[in-house]
XYZ file of C-alpha atoms in Angstrom:
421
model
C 72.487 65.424 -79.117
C 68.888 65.279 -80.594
C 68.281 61.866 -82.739
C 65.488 64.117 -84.577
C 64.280 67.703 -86.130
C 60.931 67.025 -84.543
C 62.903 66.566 -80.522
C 64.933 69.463 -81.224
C 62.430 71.603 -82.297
C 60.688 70.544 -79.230
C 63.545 71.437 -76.848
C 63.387 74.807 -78.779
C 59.780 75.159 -78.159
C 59.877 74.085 -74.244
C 62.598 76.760 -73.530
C 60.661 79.582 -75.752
C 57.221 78.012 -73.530
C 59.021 78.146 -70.299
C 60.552 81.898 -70.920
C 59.578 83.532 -68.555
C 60.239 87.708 -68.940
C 59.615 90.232 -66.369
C 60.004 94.241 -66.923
C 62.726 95.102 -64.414
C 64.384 98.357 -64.843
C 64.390 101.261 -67.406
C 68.095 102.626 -67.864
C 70.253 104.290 -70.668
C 70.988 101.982 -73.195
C 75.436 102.511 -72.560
C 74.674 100.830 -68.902
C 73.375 97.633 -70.257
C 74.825 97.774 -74.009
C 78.841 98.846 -73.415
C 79.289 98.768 -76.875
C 77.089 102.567 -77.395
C 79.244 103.977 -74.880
C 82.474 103.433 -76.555
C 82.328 106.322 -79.283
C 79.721 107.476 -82.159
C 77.747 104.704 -81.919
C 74.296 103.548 -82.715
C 72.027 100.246 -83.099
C 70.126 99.989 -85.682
C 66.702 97.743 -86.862
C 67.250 94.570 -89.043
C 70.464 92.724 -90.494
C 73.578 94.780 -90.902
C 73.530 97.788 -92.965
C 75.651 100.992 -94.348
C 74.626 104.254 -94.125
C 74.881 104.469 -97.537
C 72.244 102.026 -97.982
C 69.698 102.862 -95.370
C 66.531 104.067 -96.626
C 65.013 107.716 -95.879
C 62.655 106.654 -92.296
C 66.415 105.268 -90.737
C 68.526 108.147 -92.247
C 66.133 110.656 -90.403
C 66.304 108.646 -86.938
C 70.235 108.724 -87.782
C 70.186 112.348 -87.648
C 67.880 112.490 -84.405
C 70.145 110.531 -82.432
C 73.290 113.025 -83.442
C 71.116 115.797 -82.441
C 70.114 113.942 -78.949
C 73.369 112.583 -78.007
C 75.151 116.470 -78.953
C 77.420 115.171 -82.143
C 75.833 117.748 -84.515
C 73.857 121.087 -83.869
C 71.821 121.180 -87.033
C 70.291 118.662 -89.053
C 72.879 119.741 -91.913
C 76.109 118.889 -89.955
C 74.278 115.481 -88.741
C 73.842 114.695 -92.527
C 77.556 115.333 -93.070
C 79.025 113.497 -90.375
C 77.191 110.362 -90.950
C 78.016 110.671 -94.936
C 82.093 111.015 -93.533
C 81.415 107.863 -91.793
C 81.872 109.151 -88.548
C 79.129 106.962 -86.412
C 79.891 103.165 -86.301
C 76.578 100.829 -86.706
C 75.453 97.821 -85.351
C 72.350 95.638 -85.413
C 70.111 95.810 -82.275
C 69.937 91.871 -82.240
C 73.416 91.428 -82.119
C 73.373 93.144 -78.407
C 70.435 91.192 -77.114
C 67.695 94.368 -78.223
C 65.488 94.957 -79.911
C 64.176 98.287 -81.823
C 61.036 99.457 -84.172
C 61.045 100.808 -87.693
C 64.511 102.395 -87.729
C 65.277 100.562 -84.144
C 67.796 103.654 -83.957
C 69.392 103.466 -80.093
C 72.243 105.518 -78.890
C 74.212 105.280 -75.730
C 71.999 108.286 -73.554
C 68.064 106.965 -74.916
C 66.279 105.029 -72.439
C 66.121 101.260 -72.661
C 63.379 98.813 -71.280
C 64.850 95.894 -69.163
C 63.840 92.975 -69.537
C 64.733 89.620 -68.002
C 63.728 85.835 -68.360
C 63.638 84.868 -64.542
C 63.578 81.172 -66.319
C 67.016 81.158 -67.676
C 68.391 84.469 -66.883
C 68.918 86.205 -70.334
C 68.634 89.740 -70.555
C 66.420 91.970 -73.842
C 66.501 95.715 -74.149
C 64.265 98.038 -76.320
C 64.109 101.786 -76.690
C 60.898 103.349 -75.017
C 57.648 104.028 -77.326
C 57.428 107.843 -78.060
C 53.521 107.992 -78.617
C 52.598 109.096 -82.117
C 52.861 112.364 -84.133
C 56.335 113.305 -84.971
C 58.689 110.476 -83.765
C 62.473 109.247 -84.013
C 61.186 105.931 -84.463
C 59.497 106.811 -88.105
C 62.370 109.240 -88.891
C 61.560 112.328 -87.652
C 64.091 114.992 -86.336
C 62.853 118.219 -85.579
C 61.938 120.138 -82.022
C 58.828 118.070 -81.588
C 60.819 115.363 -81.134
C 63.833 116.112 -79.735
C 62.027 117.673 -77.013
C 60.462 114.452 -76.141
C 63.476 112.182 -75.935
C 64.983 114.637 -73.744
C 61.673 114.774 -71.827
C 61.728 110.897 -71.831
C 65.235 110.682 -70.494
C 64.983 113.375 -67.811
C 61.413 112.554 -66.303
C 59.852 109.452 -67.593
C 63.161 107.035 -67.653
C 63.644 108.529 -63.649
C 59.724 108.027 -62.544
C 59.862 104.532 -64.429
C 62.917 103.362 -62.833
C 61.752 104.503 -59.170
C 58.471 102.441 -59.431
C 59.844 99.058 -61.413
C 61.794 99.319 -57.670
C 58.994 99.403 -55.853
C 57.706 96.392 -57.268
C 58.304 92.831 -56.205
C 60.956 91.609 -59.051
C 59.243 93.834 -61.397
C 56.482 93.301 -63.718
C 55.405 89.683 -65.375
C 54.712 90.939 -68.651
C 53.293 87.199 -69.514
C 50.369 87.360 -67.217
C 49.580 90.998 -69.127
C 50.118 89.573 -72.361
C 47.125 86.506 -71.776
C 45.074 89.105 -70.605
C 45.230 91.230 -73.065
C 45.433 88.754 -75.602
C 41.254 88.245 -74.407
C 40.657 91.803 -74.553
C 41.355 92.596 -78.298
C 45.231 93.091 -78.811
C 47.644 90.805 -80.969
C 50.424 93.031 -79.780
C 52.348 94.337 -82.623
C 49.734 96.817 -84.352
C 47.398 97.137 -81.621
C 48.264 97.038 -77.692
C 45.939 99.076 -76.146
C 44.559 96.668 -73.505
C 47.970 96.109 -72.946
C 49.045 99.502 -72.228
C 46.179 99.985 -70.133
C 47.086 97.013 -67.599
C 50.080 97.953 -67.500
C 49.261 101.484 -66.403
C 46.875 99.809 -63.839
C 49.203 97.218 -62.314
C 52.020 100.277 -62.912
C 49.723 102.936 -61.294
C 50.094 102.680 -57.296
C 54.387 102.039 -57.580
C 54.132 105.273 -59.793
C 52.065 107.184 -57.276
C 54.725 106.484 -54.177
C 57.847 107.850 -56.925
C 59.231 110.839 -54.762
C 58.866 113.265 -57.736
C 56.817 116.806 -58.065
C 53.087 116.111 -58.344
C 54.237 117.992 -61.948
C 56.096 115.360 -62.698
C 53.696 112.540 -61.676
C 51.266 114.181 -63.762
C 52.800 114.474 -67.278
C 53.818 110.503 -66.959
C 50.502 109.674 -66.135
C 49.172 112.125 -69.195
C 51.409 110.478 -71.508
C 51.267 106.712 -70.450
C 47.448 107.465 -70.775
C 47.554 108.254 -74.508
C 50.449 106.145 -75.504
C 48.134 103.081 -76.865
C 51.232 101.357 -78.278
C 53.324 101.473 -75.056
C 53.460 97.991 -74.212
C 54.564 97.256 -78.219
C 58.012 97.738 -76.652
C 57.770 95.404 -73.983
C 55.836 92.923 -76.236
C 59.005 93.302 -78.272
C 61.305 92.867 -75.467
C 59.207 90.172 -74.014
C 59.709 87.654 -77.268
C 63.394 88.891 -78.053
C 64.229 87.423 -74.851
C 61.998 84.165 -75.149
C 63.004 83.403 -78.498
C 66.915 83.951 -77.402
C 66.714 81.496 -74.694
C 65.022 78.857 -77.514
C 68.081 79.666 -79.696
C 70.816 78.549 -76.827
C 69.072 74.824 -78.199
C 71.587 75.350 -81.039
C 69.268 73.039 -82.987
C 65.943 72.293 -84.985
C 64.816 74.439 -87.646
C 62.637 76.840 -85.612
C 62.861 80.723 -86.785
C 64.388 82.615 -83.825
C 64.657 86.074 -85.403
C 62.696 88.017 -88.199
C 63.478 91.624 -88.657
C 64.431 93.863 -91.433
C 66.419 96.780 -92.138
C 64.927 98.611 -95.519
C 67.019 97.287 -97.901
C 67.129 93.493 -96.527
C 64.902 90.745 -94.805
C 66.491 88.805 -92.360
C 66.263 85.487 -90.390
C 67.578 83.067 -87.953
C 67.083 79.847 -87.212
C 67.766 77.947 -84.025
C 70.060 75.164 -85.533
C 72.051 78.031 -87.611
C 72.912 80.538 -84.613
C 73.388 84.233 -85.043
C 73.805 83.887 -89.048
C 71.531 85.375 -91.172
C 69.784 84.598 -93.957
C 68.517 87.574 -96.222
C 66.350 88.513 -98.903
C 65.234 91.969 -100.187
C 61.926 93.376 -98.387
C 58.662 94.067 -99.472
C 57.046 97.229 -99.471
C 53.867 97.314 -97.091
C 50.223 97.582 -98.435
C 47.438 98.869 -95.811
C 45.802 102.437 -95.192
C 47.043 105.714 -95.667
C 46.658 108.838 -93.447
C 44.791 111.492 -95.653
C 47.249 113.389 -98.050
C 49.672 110.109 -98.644
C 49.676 107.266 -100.849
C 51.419 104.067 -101.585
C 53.435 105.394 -104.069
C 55.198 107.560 -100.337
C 55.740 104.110 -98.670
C 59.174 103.296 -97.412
C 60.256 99.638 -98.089
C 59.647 97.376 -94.997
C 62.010 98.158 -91.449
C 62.107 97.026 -88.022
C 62.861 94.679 -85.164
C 58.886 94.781 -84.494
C 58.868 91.414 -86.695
C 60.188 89.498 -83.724
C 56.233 89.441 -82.567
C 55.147 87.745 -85.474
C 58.787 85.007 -84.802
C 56.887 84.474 -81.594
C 53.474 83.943 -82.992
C 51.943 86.915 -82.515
C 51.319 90.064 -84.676
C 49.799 88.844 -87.896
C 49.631 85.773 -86.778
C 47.290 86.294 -84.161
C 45.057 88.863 -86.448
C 42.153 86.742 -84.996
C 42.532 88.392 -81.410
C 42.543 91.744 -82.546
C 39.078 92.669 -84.570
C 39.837 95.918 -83.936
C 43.070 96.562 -85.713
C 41.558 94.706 -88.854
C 40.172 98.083 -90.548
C 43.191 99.664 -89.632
C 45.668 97.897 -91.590
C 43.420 97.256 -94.417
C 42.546 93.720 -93.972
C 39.348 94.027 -94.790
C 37.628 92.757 -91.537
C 37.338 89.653 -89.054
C 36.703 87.197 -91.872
C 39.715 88.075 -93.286
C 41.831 88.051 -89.986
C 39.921 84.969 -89.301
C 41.720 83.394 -92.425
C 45.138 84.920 -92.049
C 45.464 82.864 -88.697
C 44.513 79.873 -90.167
C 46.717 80.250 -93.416
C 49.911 80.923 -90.302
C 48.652 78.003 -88.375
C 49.758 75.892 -91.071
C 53.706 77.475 -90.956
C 53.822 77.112 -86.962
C 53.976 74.074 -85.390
C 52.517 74.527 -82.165
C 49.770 76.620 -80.013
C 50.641 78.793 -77.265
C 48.177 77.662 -74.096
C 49.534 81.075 -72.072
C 47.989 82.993 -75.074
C 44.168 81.819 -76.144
C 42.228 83.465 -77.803
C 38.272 83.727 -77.229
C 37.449 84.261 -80.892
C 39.673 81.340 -82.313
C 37.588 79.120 -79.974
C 40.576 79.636 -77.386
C 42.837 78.111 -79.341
C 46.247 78.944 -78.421
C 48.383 81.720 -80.552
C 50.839 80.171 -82.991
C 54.206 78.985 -81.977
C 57.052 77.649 -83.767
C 57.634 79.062 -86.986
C 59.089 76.090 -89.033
C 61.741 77.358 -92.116
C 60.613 73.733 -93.028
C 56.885 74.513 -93.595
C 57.245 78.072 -95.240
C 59.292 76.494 -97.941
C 57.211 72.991 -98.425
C 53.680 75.350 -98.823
C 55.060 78.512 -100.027
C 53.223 80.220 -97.619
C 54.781 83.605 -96.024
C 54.695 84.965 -92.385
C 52.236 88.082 -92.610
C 53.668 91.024 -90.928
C 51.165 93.830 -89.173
C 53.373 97.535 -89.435
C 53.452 100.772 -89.829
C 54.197 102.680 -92.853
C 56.766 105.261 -92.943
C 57.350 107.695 -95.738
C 60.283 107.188 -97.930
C 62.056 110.054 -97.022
C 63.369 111.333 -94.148
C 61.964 113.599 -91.516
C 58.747 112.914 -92.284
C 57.619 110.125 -90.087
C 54.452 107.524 -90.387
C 52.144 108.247 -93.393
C 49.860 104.680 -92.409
C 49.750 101.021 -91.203
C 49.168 97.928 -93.134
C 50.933 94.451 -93.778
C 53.764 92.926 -95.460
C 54.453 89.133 -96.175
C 58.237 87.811 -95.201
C 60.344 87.285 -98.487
C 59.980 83.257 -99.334
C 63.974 83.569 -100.204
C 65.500 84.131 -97.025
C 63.239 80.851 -95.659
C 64.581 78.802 -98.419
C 68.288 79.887 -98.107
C 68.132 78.718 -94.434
C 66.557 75.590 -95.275
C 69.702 74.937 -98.050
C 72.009 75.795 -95.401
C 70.295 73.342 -92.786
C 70.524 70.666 -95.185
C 74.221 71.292 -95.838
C 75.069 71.396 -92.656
C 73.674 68.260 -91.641
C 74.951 66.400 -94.922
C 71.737 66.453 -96.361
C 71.141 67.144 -100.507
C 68.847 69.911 -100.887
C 66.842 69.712 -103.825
């Protein structure tokens, strides 16, 4: 169908360009994923995994969700059920979603909606919880339970009632290039972000026919919750880089994500098959009291930000996050761009950015070029502690395993009778 790499890449490229994904409802993840609904059931971040294997920040979030959905009563009986290999697992990707760190979803947690009014694809991703003591990280005590229940009975409701009131719900593109200006690179920071989407969100919120109470504590906590729109960025390039896979072609990376034990990838002439190699532990800055030596290897869907071109990639937009992942400053995030520019192989004109000389953010993450110049997609993230119930001890970076880029490329080759050397 495509007499070249180079015109199917392009193809793949045009449909990720033309993606267009708007925020249109917020429901419980069994509506829209039938799969949760059918038993013990829960999505999970990154390739496929065993329980067994997980490590201690997706155990914990394990154990929240059996406390949340009612399987278990105590923390204890949660532990037990999931060692008798009660709950059935699946990766978020492989129902069009999307999750952070653990990426742990079950049938009753709220789910962003999002759709690509271009092509009509569908992404979901579990709502941010704010920070402190989170599922996400996990976490599983009262602190936190409290809050997905709180999420589920007031926020999903109010959220739901004003995406209605909007006209076809909110173009999270037109956010995205203005925040882009104002400082965020969307995985590690998304505070400008948030905060248009609070404004734009504000007056459809206001008309919800809900208890001034109500109103109130959503406003409070969309207010504080600096990395609410992560979520929707997620959402936002699941769904893009889905519609560039239907291309079925190329060698553009359509998924990055990893589960704690395993880095995976896709690539848009290899489908849904992945191609793994063990993950990296992240590097950054610690919250006082913990130490590298606490980290938990890397997790998370959140890597689908850097697949798009953002995150780490875009470290130039964001001189504000640059202390707090231990980059050492714009100089450095300056050069980190750069060093990505030369793995992607285009630049995105709905995202430019004022201090790369707005120059677009990368797009296009070629397996080709990691492999040729060795060089490794830089992730921005979170750190959580190795074991569970703890939560997030910091934030830093991690690079993308080389391996899994140069197993895809073999496989490429093969498939299209080509000796890989």
């Amino acid at each position: 169908m495509y007499s070249s790499i180079s015109e199917a890449n392009a193809a793949v490229l045009e449909k990720v360009k033309s993606a267009r994904p708007f925020w249109v409802d917020v429901t419980s993840a069994g509506e829209v994923i039938p799969w949760l609904a059918e038993g013990k059931h829960l999505l999970h971040a990154g390739p496929q995994i065993k329980w067994e294997e997980m490590t201690g920040p997706m155990q914990g979030a394990c154990v929240s969700a059996c406390l949340y959905e009612g399987w278990a009563t105590s923390d204890t009986d949660a532990m037990a059920m999931l060692a008798g290999g009660e709950v059935q697992f699946s990766p978020c990707h492989h129902h069009n979603a999307v999750g952070p760190m653990g990426g742990i979803t079950s049938a009753n947690m709220p789910v962003i909606v999002v759709e690509n009014k271009a092509d009509g694809n569908f992404a979901y991703c579990n709502l941010n919880e704010g920070i402190g003591k989170v599922m996400r990280f996990g976490a599983y005590g009262d602190e936190v339970q409290q809050r997905l229940h709180w999420m589920r009975e007031e926020l999903m409701p109010v959220l739901k009632d004003a995406l209605a009131n909007t006209e076809g719900g909110v173009d999270l593109g037109a956010i995205m290039a203005q925040g882009i200006t104002m400082g965020d690179e969307f995985h590690q920071r998304n505070i400008a972000t948030s905060s248009l989407l609070l404004r734009t969100l504000a007056p459809s919120i206001a008309a919800v026919d809900a208890s001034k109470d109500v109103l109130k504590r959503v406003f409070d906590f969309l207010s504080i919750t600096d990395q609410f729109f992560l979520n929707l960025a997620m959402a936002f390039c699941k769904c893009a880089m889905d519609a560039g896979a239907t291309i079925k072609a190329g060698t553009i990376v359509t998924a990055m994500t990893r589960n704690g034990k395993d880095f995976g990838i896709r690539v848009s002439g290899m489908g849904d098959q992945w191609f793994t190699a063990p993950v990296n532990t992240p590097e950054g800055l610690y919250f006082t009291g913990y130490s590298q030596e606490q980290a938990n290897t890397d997790v998370g869907d959140s890597a689908i930000t850097e697949t798009y071109g953002v995150g780490g990639a875009a470290m130039v937009a964001a001189p504000g996050v640059t202390r707090f992942v231990g980059v050492g400053g714009v100089d450095a995030a300056l050069d980190f761009s750069e060093e990505m520019a030369e793995i992607f192989v285009e630049q995105n004109s709905l995202l430019q950015i004022p201090s790369w000389n707005f120059q677009g953010a990368c797009l296009g993450l070629d397996v080709r070029h990691v492999v040729e110049t060795g060089i490794t997609p830089i992730i921005n993230t979170g750190i959580a502690h190795k074991e569970a119930g703890i939560g997030q001890i910091g934030a830093g970076t991690v690079r993308a395993p080389l391996a899994c880029f140069e197993k895809a490329l073999e496989a490429l080759a093969q498939d299209m009778g080509l000796q890989a050397e």
